[in-house]
């Protein structure tokens, strides 16, 4: 008998990220040699909700809601980014934390899964206001983070500068410099070379590995990228360097397209100058959702969750979806894509390059010895290729999707760790 009541604090509509995660977990159960204990993965280990009062530049007070969720610490300290976005809520952060547990397990790095977020719109706040939010948030969650406890990193709306404030705030509270409390920091304060582009680079390596197995040449391959932030921008540059044609990209302001292939380095400059892909010369505007319907080899969603749903999945004409974002495809959409022969490289594998180099950063911080960018990129590529091969091989053997295969490996590893540790007390 298992007493496993539903979590009273989940208030999400069906189809939200946490429900999607639960469904992904249910789908893997029949393929596990031993699924005992899997119900434990439906319950985050620890959740902290904090109030973040700050004084705005105007002198007025403003209050924000912040979260840190540690989904599982069975395989090591918690690891996961901090998101600043107006749609952040508890269920979303729970799902993102759970996906981190699976991601670290699928690439075999010794971390559990965690995630944090503050419900705020950084585009409507000044840099100083964002800094005050981040510093107060870190001071509030200070009790449950630390280099051997739970290590934040960048996610949507956060970057290396914000990680510098995270590191500084934690260090000030401790009275000593603690670089290992966060990753994705600037190189000047213990960040790793190659971290900035690591997620996008890992996305590209997965696309390349898939292409080899499908006999798709990268030269001239057509690529579409949704979201041109940290992940999408770096992935687009990798595809472009390899001779692929990035024909359309989008960001929150709009989408652009050029059938002959966009000049990605020039686009990066345009975004640096104007803040958006919109208005880039030598490209025509495109409806943001029409992007998903273009006939391409690789479609890379690199924005937010629930972008490919049962509504638009039937019109996806890509040969493969390589998930740069976390949770961009709903389980229903997954089924539709599968029926239409569209292969999906799942988020927990495809975007694991970021956490892999975060792991390298953490190791370097502890050793106070830093590796060259070539060494980082080579180690990253090796882990991504080996992980891809393991997921691919199992999918072939068991005749399952790449997502189910990745979950079989990941859940198996987490459950093994939990069983070895036993139940305390
Ligand atoms: P970011 O804030 O740097 O960029 C997000 C981009 O998405 C921006 O260009 C934004 O304009 C765009 N965007 C937002 N809403 C959009 C919409 N509706 N349509 C089109 N574009 C939209 O964030 P990021 O760090 O690049 O993260 C993107 C995704 O990748 C998230 O799902 C994140 O969880 C995931 N991820 C990030 C990392 C990392 O290392 N940063 C690692 C793994 C996974």
GROMACS .gro file of C-alpha atoms and ligand atoms in nm:
model
  469
    1UNK     CA    1   0.000   0.000   0.000
    2UNK     CA    2   0.126   0.347  -0.085
    3UNK     CA    3  -0.024   0.656   0.078
    4UNK     CA    4   0.028   0.915  -0.194
    5UNK     CA    5  -0.223   1.200  -0.165
    6UNK     CA    6  -0.220   1.476  -0.430
    7UNK     CA    7  -0.018   1.785  -0.341
    8UNK     CA    8  -0.255   2.039  -0.189
    9UNK     CA    9  -0.053   2.338  -0.307
   10UNK     CA   10  -0.067   2.264  -0.683
   11UNK     CA   11  -0.325   2.494  -0.838
   12UNK     CA   12  -0.239   2.454  -1.203
   13UNK     CA   13  -0.486   2.414  -1.490
   14UNK     CA   14  -0.454   2.079  -1.673
   15UNK     CA   15  -0.197   2.115  -1.950
   16UNK     CA   16   0.038   2.333  -1.744
   17UNK     CA   17   0.408   2.250  -1.713
   18UNK     CA   18   0.377   2.049  -1.388
   19UNK     CA   19   0.091   1.836  -1.529
   20UNK     CA   20   0.298   1.781  -1.842
   21UNK     CA   21   0.592   1.663  -1.631
   22UNK     CA   22   0.366   1.423  -1.438
   23UNK     CA   23   0.235   1.283  -1.764
   24UNK     CA   24   0.587   1.239  -1.900
   25UNK     CA   25   0.671   1.044  -1.584
   26UNK     CA   26   0.362   0.823  -1.619
   27UNK     CA   27   0.453   0.746  -1.978
   28UNK     CA   28   0.790   0.604  -1.879
   29UNK     CA   29   0.667   0.373  -1.604
   30UNK     CA   30   0.591   0.071  -1.831
   31UNK     CA   31   0.946   0.073  -1.965
   32UNK     CA   32   1.126   0.074  -1.630
   33UNK     CA   33   1.258  -0.259  -1.503
   34UNK     CA   34   1.173  -0.141  -1.151
   35UNK     CA   35   0.944   0.161  -1.110
   36UNK     CA   36   0.915   0.134  -0.733
   37UNK     CA   37   0.954   0.472  -0.569
   38UNK     CA   38   0.858   0.663  -0.885
   39UNK     CA   39   0.572   0.830  -0.697
   40UNK     CA   40   0.842   1.010  -0.492
   41UNK     CA   41   0.945   1.196  -0.810
   42UNK     CA   42   0.596   1.350  -0.822
   43UNK     CA   43   0.667   1.539  -0.499
   44UNK     CA   44   0.933   1.813  -0.479
   45UNK     CA   45   1.166   1.766  -0.184
   46UNK     CA   46   1.161   2.127  -0.066
   47UNK     CA   47   0.991   2.452  -0.163
   48UNK     CA   48   1.061   2.800  -0.038
   49UNK     CA   49   0.833   3.092  -0.121
   50UNK     CA   50   0.963   3.434  -0.030
   51UNK     CA   51   0.835   3.788  -0.028
   52UNK     CA   52   1.067   4.037  -0.195
   53UNK     CA   53   1.000   4.398  -0.094
   54UNK     CA   54   1.212   4.656  -0.276
   55UNK     CA   55   1.219   5.030  -0.305
   56UNK     CA   56   1.168   5.140  -0.667
   57UNK     CA   57   1.378   5.420  -0.819
   58UNK     CA   58   1.075   5.647  -0.766
   59UNK     CA   59   1.094   5.586  -0.390
   60UNK     CA   60   0.772   5.381  -0.390
   61UNK     CA   61   0.764   5.029  -0.246
   62UNK     CA   62   0.698   4.721  -0.461
   63UNK     CA   63   0.651   4.359  -0.355
   64UNK     CA   64   0.738   4.052  -0.562
   65UNK     CA   65   0.691   3.679  -0.513
   66UNK     CA   66   0.998   3.454  -0.535
   67UNK     CA   67   1.040   3.077  -0.533
   68UNK     CA   68   1.313   2.820  -0.496
   69UNK     CA   69   1.214   2.459  -0.553
   70UNK     CA   70   1.445   2.164  -0.488
   71UNK     CA   71   1.286   1.874  -0.668
   72UNK     CA   72   1.540   1.604  -0.582
   73UNK     CA   73   1.878   1.603  -0.406
   74UNK     CA   74   1.922   1.226  -0.438
   75UNK     CA   75   2.214   1.239  -0.683
   76UNK     CA   76   2.385   1.553  -0.552
   77UNK     CA   77   2.330   1.919  -0.468
   78UNK     CA   78   2.039   2.099  -0.631
   79UNK     CA   79   2.113   2.267  -0.963
   80UNK     CA   80   1.897   2.495  -1.170
   81UNK     CA   81   1.850   2.843  -1.303
   82UNK     CA   82   1.671   3.153  -1.180
   83UNK     CA   83   1.395   3.292  -1.401
   84UNK     CA   84   1.273   3.651  -1.396
   85UNK     CA   85   0.950   3.664  -1.591
   86UNK     CA   86   0.596   3.797  -1.532
   87UNK     CA   87   0.443   3.447  -1.579
   88UNK     CA   88   0.660   3.271  -1.317
   89UNK     CA   89   0.450   3.072  -1.071
   90UNK     CA   90   0.499   2.785  -0.828
   91UNK     CA   91   0.385   2.503  -1.059
   92UNK     CA   92   0.607   2.626  -1.339
   93UNK     CA   93   0.911   2.641  -1.111
   94UNK     CA   94   0.825   2.292  -0.979
   95UNK     CA   95   0.822   2.153  -1.334
   96UNK     CA   96   1.144   2.330  -1.427
   97UNK     CA   97   1.310   2.189  -1.111
   98UNK     CA   98   1.191   1.836  -1.193
   99UNK     CA   99   1.321   1.864  -1.549
  100UNK     CA  100   1.660   1.965  -1.400
  101UNK     CA  101   1.663   1.642  -1.197
  102UNK     CA  102   1.607   1.445  -1.516
  103UNK     CA  103   1.852   1.652  -1.721
  104UNK     CA  104   2.142   1.610  -1.478
  105UNK     CA  105   2.070   1.236  -1.461
  106UNK     CA  106   2.049   1.189  -1.839
  107UNK     CA  107   2.394   1.342  -1.895
  108UNK     CA  108   2.530   1.174  -1.581
  109UNK     CA  109   2.646   1.478  -1.386
  110UNK     CA  110   2.631   1.458  -1.006
  111UNK     CA  111   2.355   1.708  -0.933
  112UNK     CA  112   1.995   1.693  -0.828
  113UNK     CA  113   1.732   1.925  -0.971
  114UNK     CA  114   1.623   2.269  -0.855
  115UNK     CA  115   1.490   2.592  -1.000
  116UNK     CA  116   1.405   2.941  -0.886
  117UNK     CA  117   1.214   3.236  -1.010
  118UNK     CA  118   1.073   3.576  -0.931
  119UNK     CA  119   0.741   3.684  -1.076
  120UNK     CA  120   0.839   4.021  -1.225
  121UNK     CA  121   0.888   4.183  -1.562
  122UNK     CA  122   1.253   4.287  -1.588
  123UNK     CA  123   1.180   4.478  -1.911
  124UNK     CA  124   0.966   4.720  -1.707
  125UNK     CA  125   1.227   4.769  -1.432
  126UNK     CA  126   1.557   4.959  -1.423
  127UNK     CA  127   1.888   4.771  -1.382
  128UNK     CA  128   1.907   4.902  -1.023
  129UNK     CA  129   1.560   4.774  -0.946
  130UNK     CA  130   1.643   4.432  -1.093
  131UNK     CA  131   1.961   4.427  -0.885
  132UNK     CA  132   1.766   4.503  -0.567
  133UNK     CA  133   1.515   4.226  -0.646
  134UNK     CA  134   1.791   3.973  -0.708
  135UNK     CA  135   1.991   4.066  -0.400
  136UNK     CA  136   1.686   4.052  -0.172
  137UNK     CA  137   1.570   3.724  -0.331
  138UNK     CA  138   1.912   3.564  -0.274
  139UNK     CA  139   1.924   3.691   0.085
  140UNK     CA  140   1.582   3.533   0.145
  141UNK     CA  141   1.670   3.192  -0.009
  142UNK     CA  142   2.021   3.208   0.141
  143UNK     CA  143   1.910   2.946   0.395
  144UNK     CA  144   1.871   2.671   0.134
  145UNK     CA  145   2.135   2.749  -0.129
  146UNK     CA  146   2.513   2.704  -0.120
  147UNK     CA  147   2.794   2.542  -0.319
  148UNK     CA  148   2.727   2.200  -0.165
  149UNK     CA  149   2.349   2.247  -0.123
  150UNK     CA  150   2.188   2.409  -0.425
  151UNK     CA  151   2.360   2.608  -0.698
  152UNK     CA  152   2.163   2.860  -0.910
  153UNK     CA  153   2.244   2.958  -1.271
  154UNK     CA  154   2.097   3.181  -1.545
  155UNK     CA  155   1.761   3.114  -1.710
  156UNK     CA  156   1.503   3.331  -1.887
  157UNK     CA  157   1.553   3.696  -1.790
  158UNK     CA  158   1.885   3.642  -1.609
  159UNK     CA  159   2.246   3.657  -1.730
  160UNK     CA  160   2.610   3.661  -1.618
  161UNK     CA  161   2.576   4.007  -1.455
  162UNK     CA  162   2.286   3.884  -1.245
  163UNK     CA  163   2.488   3.576  -1.144
  164UNK     CA  164   2.763   3.816  -1.029
  165UNK     CA  165   2.506   3.981  -0.796
  166UNK     CA  166   2.396   3.635  -0.677
  167UNK     CA  167   2.754   3.540  -0.595
  168UNK     CA  168   2.827   3.876  -0.431
  169UNK     CA  169   2.511   3.876  -0.219
  170UNK     CA  170   2.567   3.522  -0.092
  171UNK     CA  171   2.935   3.602  -0.026
  172UNK     CA  172   2.848   3.922   0.167
  173UNK     CA  173   2.607   3.726   0.384
  174UNK     CA  174   2.879   3.465   0.455
  175UNK     CA  175   3.163   3.714   0.504
  176UNK     CA  176   3.386   3.544   0.244
  177UNK     CA  177   3.394   3.503  -0.133
  178UNK     CA  178   3.207   3.190  -0.240
  179UNK     CA  179   3.233   3.154  -0.620
  180UNK     CA  180   3.085   2.802  -0.621
  181UNK     CA  181   2.740   2.920  -0.503
  182UNK     CA  182   2.635   2.995  -0.858
  183UNK     CA  183   2.737   2.919  -1.216
  184UNK     CA  184   2.708   3.121  -1.534
  185UNK     CA  185   2.911   3.398  -1.364
  186UNK     CA  186   3.139   3.636  -1.553
  187UNK     CA  187   3.485   3.484  -1.614
  188UNK     CA  188   3.640   3.765  -1.405
  189UNK     CA  189   3.489   3.620  -1.086
  190UNK     CA  190   3.526   3.246  -1.141
  191UNK     CA  191   3.299   3.186  -1.437
  192UNK     CA  192   3.391   2.929  -1.698
  193UNK     CA  193   3.499   2.997  -2.052
  194UNK     CA  194   3.238   2.856  -2.288
  195UNK     CA  195   2.947   2.875  -2.041
  196UNK     CA  196   2.770   3.156  -2.221
  197UNK     CA  197   2.720   2.954  -2.539
  198UNK     CA  198   2.711   2.606  -2.383
  199UNK     CA  199   2.336   2.542  -2.402
  200UNK     CA  200   2.310   2.651  -2.766
  201UNK     CA  201   2.625   2.456  -2.851
  202UNK     CA  202   2.478   2.143  -2.692
  203UNK     CA  203   2.157   2.191  -2.894
  204UNK     CA  204   2.368   2.205  -3.208
  205UNK     CA  205   2.567   1.891  -3.115
  206UNK     CA  206   2.239   1.701  -3.070
  207UNK     CA  207   2.113   1.821  -3.410
  208UNK     CA  208   2.441   1.714  -3.568
  209UNK     CA  209   2.426   1.369  -3.405
  210UNK     CA  210   2.068   1.323  -3.516
  211UNK     CA  211   2.158   1.437  -3.868
  212UNK     CA  212   2.433   1.174  -3.891
  213UNK     CA  213   2.184   0.902  -3.807
  214UNK     CA  214   1.921   1.033  -4.050
  215UNK     CA  215   2.169   1.103  -4.330
  216UNK     CA  216   2.090   1.475  -4.319
  217UNK     CA  217   2.377   1.694  -4.429
  218UNK     CA  218   2.433   2.002  -4.211
  219UNK     CA  219   2.556   2.201  -4.511
  220UNK     CA  220   2.248   2.378  -4.643
  221UNK     CA  221   2.013   2.228  -4.381
  222UNK     CA  222   1.724   2.469  -4.311
  223UNK     CA  223   1.680   2.577  -3.949
  224UNK     CA  224   1.418   2.779  -3.761
  225UNK     CA  225   1.480   2.914  -3.411
  226UNK     CA  226   1.207   3.045  -3.180
  227UNK     CA  227   1.354   3.278  -2.916
  228UNK     CA  228   1.680   3.464  -2.976
  229UNK     CA  229   1.811   3.490  -2.620
  230UNK     CA  230   2.100   3.307  -2.461
  231UNK     CA  231   2.006   2.965  -2.602
  232UNK     CA  232   1.855   3.053  -2.940
  233UNK     CA  233   2.125   3.304  -3.032
  234UNK     CA  234   2.412   3.062  -2.954
  235UNK     CA  235   2.240   2.771  -3.130
  236UNK     CA  236   2.176   2.986  -3.441
  237UNK     CA  237   2.543   3.086  -3.453
  238UNK     CA  238   2.653   2.719  -3.431
  239UNK     CA  239   2.418   2.614  -3.713
  240UNK     CA  240   2.531   2.908  -3.926
  241UNK     CA  241   2.902   2.831  -3.869
  242UNK     CA  242   2.841   2.471  -3.975
  243UNK     CA  243   2.694   2.583  -4.309
  244UNK     CA  244   2.325   2.538  -4.224
  245UNK     CA  245   2.074   2.803  -4.337
  246UNK     CA  246   1.894   2.969  -4.047
  247UNK     CA  247   1.588   3.085  -4.242
  248UNK     CA  248   1.368   3.227  -3.963
  249UNK     CA  249   1.402   3.340  -3.602
  250UNK     CA  250   1.176   3.512  -3.353
  251UNK     CA  251   1.174   3.682  -3.017
  252UNK     CA  252   0.900   3.819  -2.794
  253UNK     CA  253   0.858   4.121  -3.026
  254UNK     CA  254   0.815   3.932  -3.357
  255UNK     CA  255   0.962   3.700  -3.620
  256UNK     CA  256   1.168   3.744  -3.936
  257UNK     CA  257   1.247   3.521  -4.232
  258UNK     CA  258   1.480   3.497  -4.530
  259UNK     CA  259   1.450   3.184  -4.745
  260UNK     CA  260   1.812   3.215  -4.859
  261UNK     CA  261   1.932   3.206  -4.499
  262UNK     CA  262   1.983   3.492  -4.251
  263UNK     CA  263   2.325   3.649  -4.199
  264UNK     CA  264   2.340   3.536  -3.835
  265UNK     CA  265   2.650   3.735  -3.724
  266UNK     CA  266   2.490   4.052  -3.866
  267UNK     CA  267   2.162   3.962  -3.693
  268UNK     CA  268   2.344   3.924  -3.360
  269UNK     CA  269   2.483   4.276  -3.405
  270UNK     CA  270   2.138   4.408  -3.496
  271UNK     CA  271   1.993   4.253  -3.177
  272UNK     CA  272   2.275   4.402  -2.968
  273UNK     CA  273   2.198   4.746  -3.110
  274UNK     CA  274   1.817   4.740  -3.115
  275UNK     CA  275   1.719   4.477  -2.857
  276UNK     CA  276   1.519   4.268  -3.105
  277UNK     CA  277   1.538   4.062  -3.425
  278UNK     CA  278   1.251   4.275  -3.560
  279UNK     CA  279   1.353   4.526  -3.826
  280UNK     CA  280   1.659   4.330  -3.941
  281UNK     CA  281   1.736   4.432  -4.300
  282UNK     CA  282   1.740   4.159  -4.565
  283UNK     CA  283   1.456   3.974  -4.398
  284UNK     CA  284   1.080   3.988  -4.416
  285UNK     CA  285   0.847   3.994  -4.116
  286UNK     CA  286   0.667   3.673  -4.031
  287UNK     CA  287   0.388   3.579  -3.794
  288UNK     CA  288   0.543   3.433  -3.476
  289UNK     CA  289   0.338   3.113  -3.486
  290UNK     CA  290   0.384   3.065  -3.865
  291UNK     CA  291   0.746   2.996  -3.780
  292UNK     CA  292   0.648   2.648  -3.662
  293UNK     CA  293   0.493   2.561  -3.997
  294UNK     CA  294   0.795   2.622  -4.219
  295UNK     CA  295   0.939   2.328  -4.409
  296UNK     CA  296   1.283   2.281  -4.254
  297UNK     CA  297   1.521   2.013  -4.135
  298UNK     CA  298   1.554   2.147  -3.777
  299UNK     CA  299   1.305   2.340  -3.566
  300UNK     CA  300   1.458   2.474  -3.244
  301UNK     CA  301   1.210   2.611  -2.990
  302UNK     CA  302   1.427   2.818  -2.752
  303UNK     CA  303   1.177   3.044  -2.573
  304UNK     CA  304   0.924   2.910  -2.322
  305UNK     CA  305   0.704   2.609  -2.234
  306UNK     CA  306   0.397   2.489  -2.425
  307UNK     CA  307   0.480   2.635  -2.767
  308UNK     CA  308   0.409   2.318  -2.968
  309UNK     CA  309   0.065   2.200  -2.867
  310UNK     CA  310  -0.208   1.981  -3.015
  311UNK     CA  311  -0.323   2.294  -3.202
  312UNK     CA  312  -0.011   2.361  -3.411
  313UNK     CA  313   0.165   2.021  -3.398
  314UNK     CA  314  -0.027   1.885  -3.699
  315UNK     CA  315   0.119   2.166  -3.911
  316UNK     CA  316   0.483   2.123  -3.804
  317UNK     CA  317   0.677   2.033  -4.120
  318UNK     CA  318   1.025   2.005  -3.969
  319UNK     CA  319   1.210   1.674  -3.993
  320UNK     CA  320   1.324   1.718  -3.633
  321UNK     CA  321   1.247   1.934  -3.330
  322UNK     CA  322   1.550   1.996  -3.109
  323UNK     CA  323   1.424   2.140  -2.782
  324UNK     CA  324   1.642   2.429  -2.667
  325UNK     CA  325   1.370   2.549  -2.429
  326UNK     CA  326   1.242   2.351  -2.132
  327UNK     CA  327   0.902   2.193  -2.189
  328UNK     CA  328   0.824   2.351  -2.530
  329UNK     CA  329   0.623   2.047  -2.650
  330UNK     CA  330   0.314   1.920  -2.469
  331UNK     CA  331   0.259   1.541  -2.436
  332UNK     CA  332  -0.037   1.556  -2.679
  333UNK     CA  333   0.176   1.742  -2.933
  334UNK     CA  334   0.450   1.482  -2.882
  335UNK     CA  335   0.207   1.210  -2.992
  336UNK     CA  336   0.101   1.407  -3.299
  337UNK     CA  337   0.461   1.478  -3.401
  338UNK     CA  338   0.542   1.109  -3.354
  339UNK     CA  339   0.252   1.005  -3.579
  340UNK     CA  340   0.370   1.253  -3.844
  341UNK     CA  341   0.726   1.117  -3.833
  342UNK     CA  342   0.880   1.429  -3.674
  343UNK     CA  343   1.163   1.326  -3.443
  344UNK     CA  344   1.192   1.519  -3.115
  345UNK     CA  345   1.523   1.549  -2.931
  346UNK     CA  346   1.385   1.615  -2.582
  347UNK     CA  347   1.477   1.915  -2.368
  348UNK     CA  348   1.633   1.707  -2.090
  349UNK     CA  349   1.895   1.594  -2.343
  350UNK     CA  350   1.904   1.871  -2.604
  351UNK     CA  351   1.953   2.166  -2.369
  352UNK     CA  352   2.173   1.986  -2.113
  353UNK     CA  353   2.487   2.159  -2.248
  354UNK     CA  354   2.430   2.454  -2.013
  355UNK     CA  355   2.417   2.251  -1.695
  356UNK     CA  356   2.710   2.040  -1.817
  357UNK     CA  357   2.937   2.344  -1.845
  358UNK     CA  358   2.787   2.474  -1.520
  359UNK     CA  359   2.918   2.153  -1.367
  360UNK     CA  360   3.261   2.223  -1.519
  361UNK     CA  361   3.245   2.578  -1.375
  362UNK     CA  362   3.162   2.443  -1.029
  363UNK     CA  363   3.447   2.190  -1.044
  364UNK     CA  364   3.690   2.464  -1.159
  365UNK     CA  365   3.576   2.695  -0.877
  366UNK     CA  366   3.644   2.426  -0.617
  367UNK     CA  367   3.987   2.348  -0.764
  368UNK     CA  368   4.066   2.715  -0.829
  369UNK     CA  369   4.214   2.594  -1.157
  370UNK     CA  370   4.060   2.696  -1.489
  371UNK     CA  371   4.053   2.513  -1.820
  372UNK     CA  372   4.091   2.652  -2.171
  373UNK     CA  373   3.784   2.713  -2.387
  374UNK     CA  374   3.898   2.438  -2.627
  375UNK     CA  375   3.910   2.191  -2.340
  376UNK     CA  376   3.565   2.295  -2.214
  377UNK     CA  377   3.408   2.269  -2.560
  378UNK     CA  378   3.571   1.932  -2.627
  379UNK     CA  379   3.451   1.789  -2.293
  380UNK     CA  380   3.103   1.932  -2.353
  381UNK     CA  381   3.082   1.780  -2.701
  382UNK     CA  382   3.197   1.442  -2.567
  383UNK     CA  383   2.930   1.433  -2.295
  384UNK     CA  384   2.658   1.548  -2.535
  385UNK     CA  385   2.755   1.292  -2.801
  386UNK     CA  386   2.781   1.004  -2.553
  387UNK     CA  387   2.448   1.095  -2.393
  388UNK     CA  388   2.282   1.129  -2.733
  389UNK     CA  389   2.414   0.788  -2.837
  390UNK     CA  390   2.286   0.623  -2.516
  391UNK     CA  391   1.940   0.776  -2.563
  392UNK     CA  392   1.934   0.692  -2.935
  393UNK     CA  393   2.043   0.331  -2.883
  394UNK     CA  394   1.784   0.262  -2.614
  395UNK     CA  395   1.513   0.422  -2.830
  396UNK     CA  396   1.608   0.193  -3.119
  397UNK     CA  397   1.625  -0.120  -2.902
  398UNK     CA  398   1.295  -0.058  -2.724
  399UNK     CA  399   1.117   0.112  -3.017
  400UNK     CA  400   1.032   0.416  -2.806
  401UNK     CA  401   1.059   0.790  -2.865
  402UNK     CA  402   1.379   0.975  -2.780
  403UNK     CA  403   1.190   1.146  -2.495
  404UNK     CA  404   1.074   0.821  -2.342
  405UNK     CA  405   1.423   0.678  -2.383
  406UNK     CA  406   1.583   0.981  -2.213
  407UNK     CA  407   1.331   0.949  -1.927
  408UNK     CA  408   1.393   0.574  -1.892
  409UNK     CA  409   1.765   0.643  -1.844
  410UNK     CA  410   1.717   0.946  -1.620
  411UNK     CA  411   1.441   0.809  -1.397
  412UNK     CA  412   1.629   0.480  -1.366
  413UNK     CA  413   1.939   0.663  -1.240
  414UNK     CA  414   1.749   0.881  -0.994
  415UNK     CA  415   1.550   0.587  -0.857
  416UNK     CA  416   1.868   0.382  -0.821
  417UNK     CA  417   2.025   0.663  -0.617
  418UNK     CA  418   1.713   0.691  -0.401
  419UNK     CA  419   1.703   0.315  -0.341
  420UNK     CA  420   2.072   0.298  -0.251
  421UNK     CA  421   2.027   0.581  -0.001
  422UNK     CA  422   1.710   0.431   0.146
  423UNK     CA  423   1.436   0.610   0.334
  424UNK     CA  424   1.536   0.823   0.630
  425UNK     CA  425   1.484   0.762   0.922
  426LIG     P1  426   1.655   3.444  -2.252
  426LIG     O1  427   1.579   3.528  -2.158
  426LIG     O2  428   1.801   3.472  -2.273
  426LIG     O3  429   1.585   3.443  -2.397
  426LIG     C1  430   1.453   3.409  -2.418
  426LIG     C2  431   1.419   3.450  -2.560
  426LIG     O4  432   1.287   3.405  -2.591
  426LIG     C3  433   1.420   3.601  -2.583
  426LIG     O5  434   1.473   3.627  -2.711
  426LIG     C4  435   1.271   3.636  -2.579
  426LIG     O6  436   1.243   3.756  -2.652
  426LIG     C5  437   1.215   3.513  -2.646
  426LIG     N1  438   1.073   3.494  -2.624
  426LIG     C6  439   1.001   3.501  -2.510
  426LIG     N2  440   0.872   3.475  -2.534
  426LIG     C7  441   0.863   3.448  -2.666
  426LIG     C8  442   0.757   3.414  -2.752
  426LIG     N3  443   0.634   3.401  -2.706
  426LIG     N4  444   0.784   3.393  -2.884
  426LIG     C9  445   0.909   3.405  -2.932
  426LIG     N5  446   1.013   3.437  -2.855
  426LIG    C10  447   0.991   3.459  -2.724
  426LIG     O7  448   1.635   3.293  -2.202
  426LIG     P2  449   1.725   3.166  -2.232
  426LIG     O8  450   1.822   3.152  -2.121
  426LIG     O9  451   1.773   3.170  -2.372
  426LIG    O10  452   1.618   3.050  -2.214
  426LIG    C11  453   1.531   3.009  -2.320
  426LIG    C12  454   1.479   2.870  -2.287
  426LIG    O11  455   1.589   2.780  -2.273
  426LIG    C13  456   1.400   2.858  -2.157
  426LIG    O12  457   1.302   2.757  -2.172
  426LIG    C14  458   1.506   2.811  -2.058
  426LIG    O13  459   1.448   2.747  -1.946
  426LIG    C15  460   1.583   2.717  -2.146
  426LIG     N6  461   1.719   2.687  -2.101
  426LIG    C16  462   1.809   2.785  -2.077
  426LIG    C17  463   1.938   2.752  -2.039
  426LIG    C18  464   2.046   2.854  -2.019
  426LIG    O14  465   2.163   2.815  -2.000
  426LIG     N7  466   2.018   2.982  -2.025
  426LIG    C19  467   1.973   2.617  -2.020
  426LIG    C20  468   1.878   2.519  -2.047
  426LIG    C21  469   1.752   2.554  -2.088
   0.00000   0.00000   0.00000
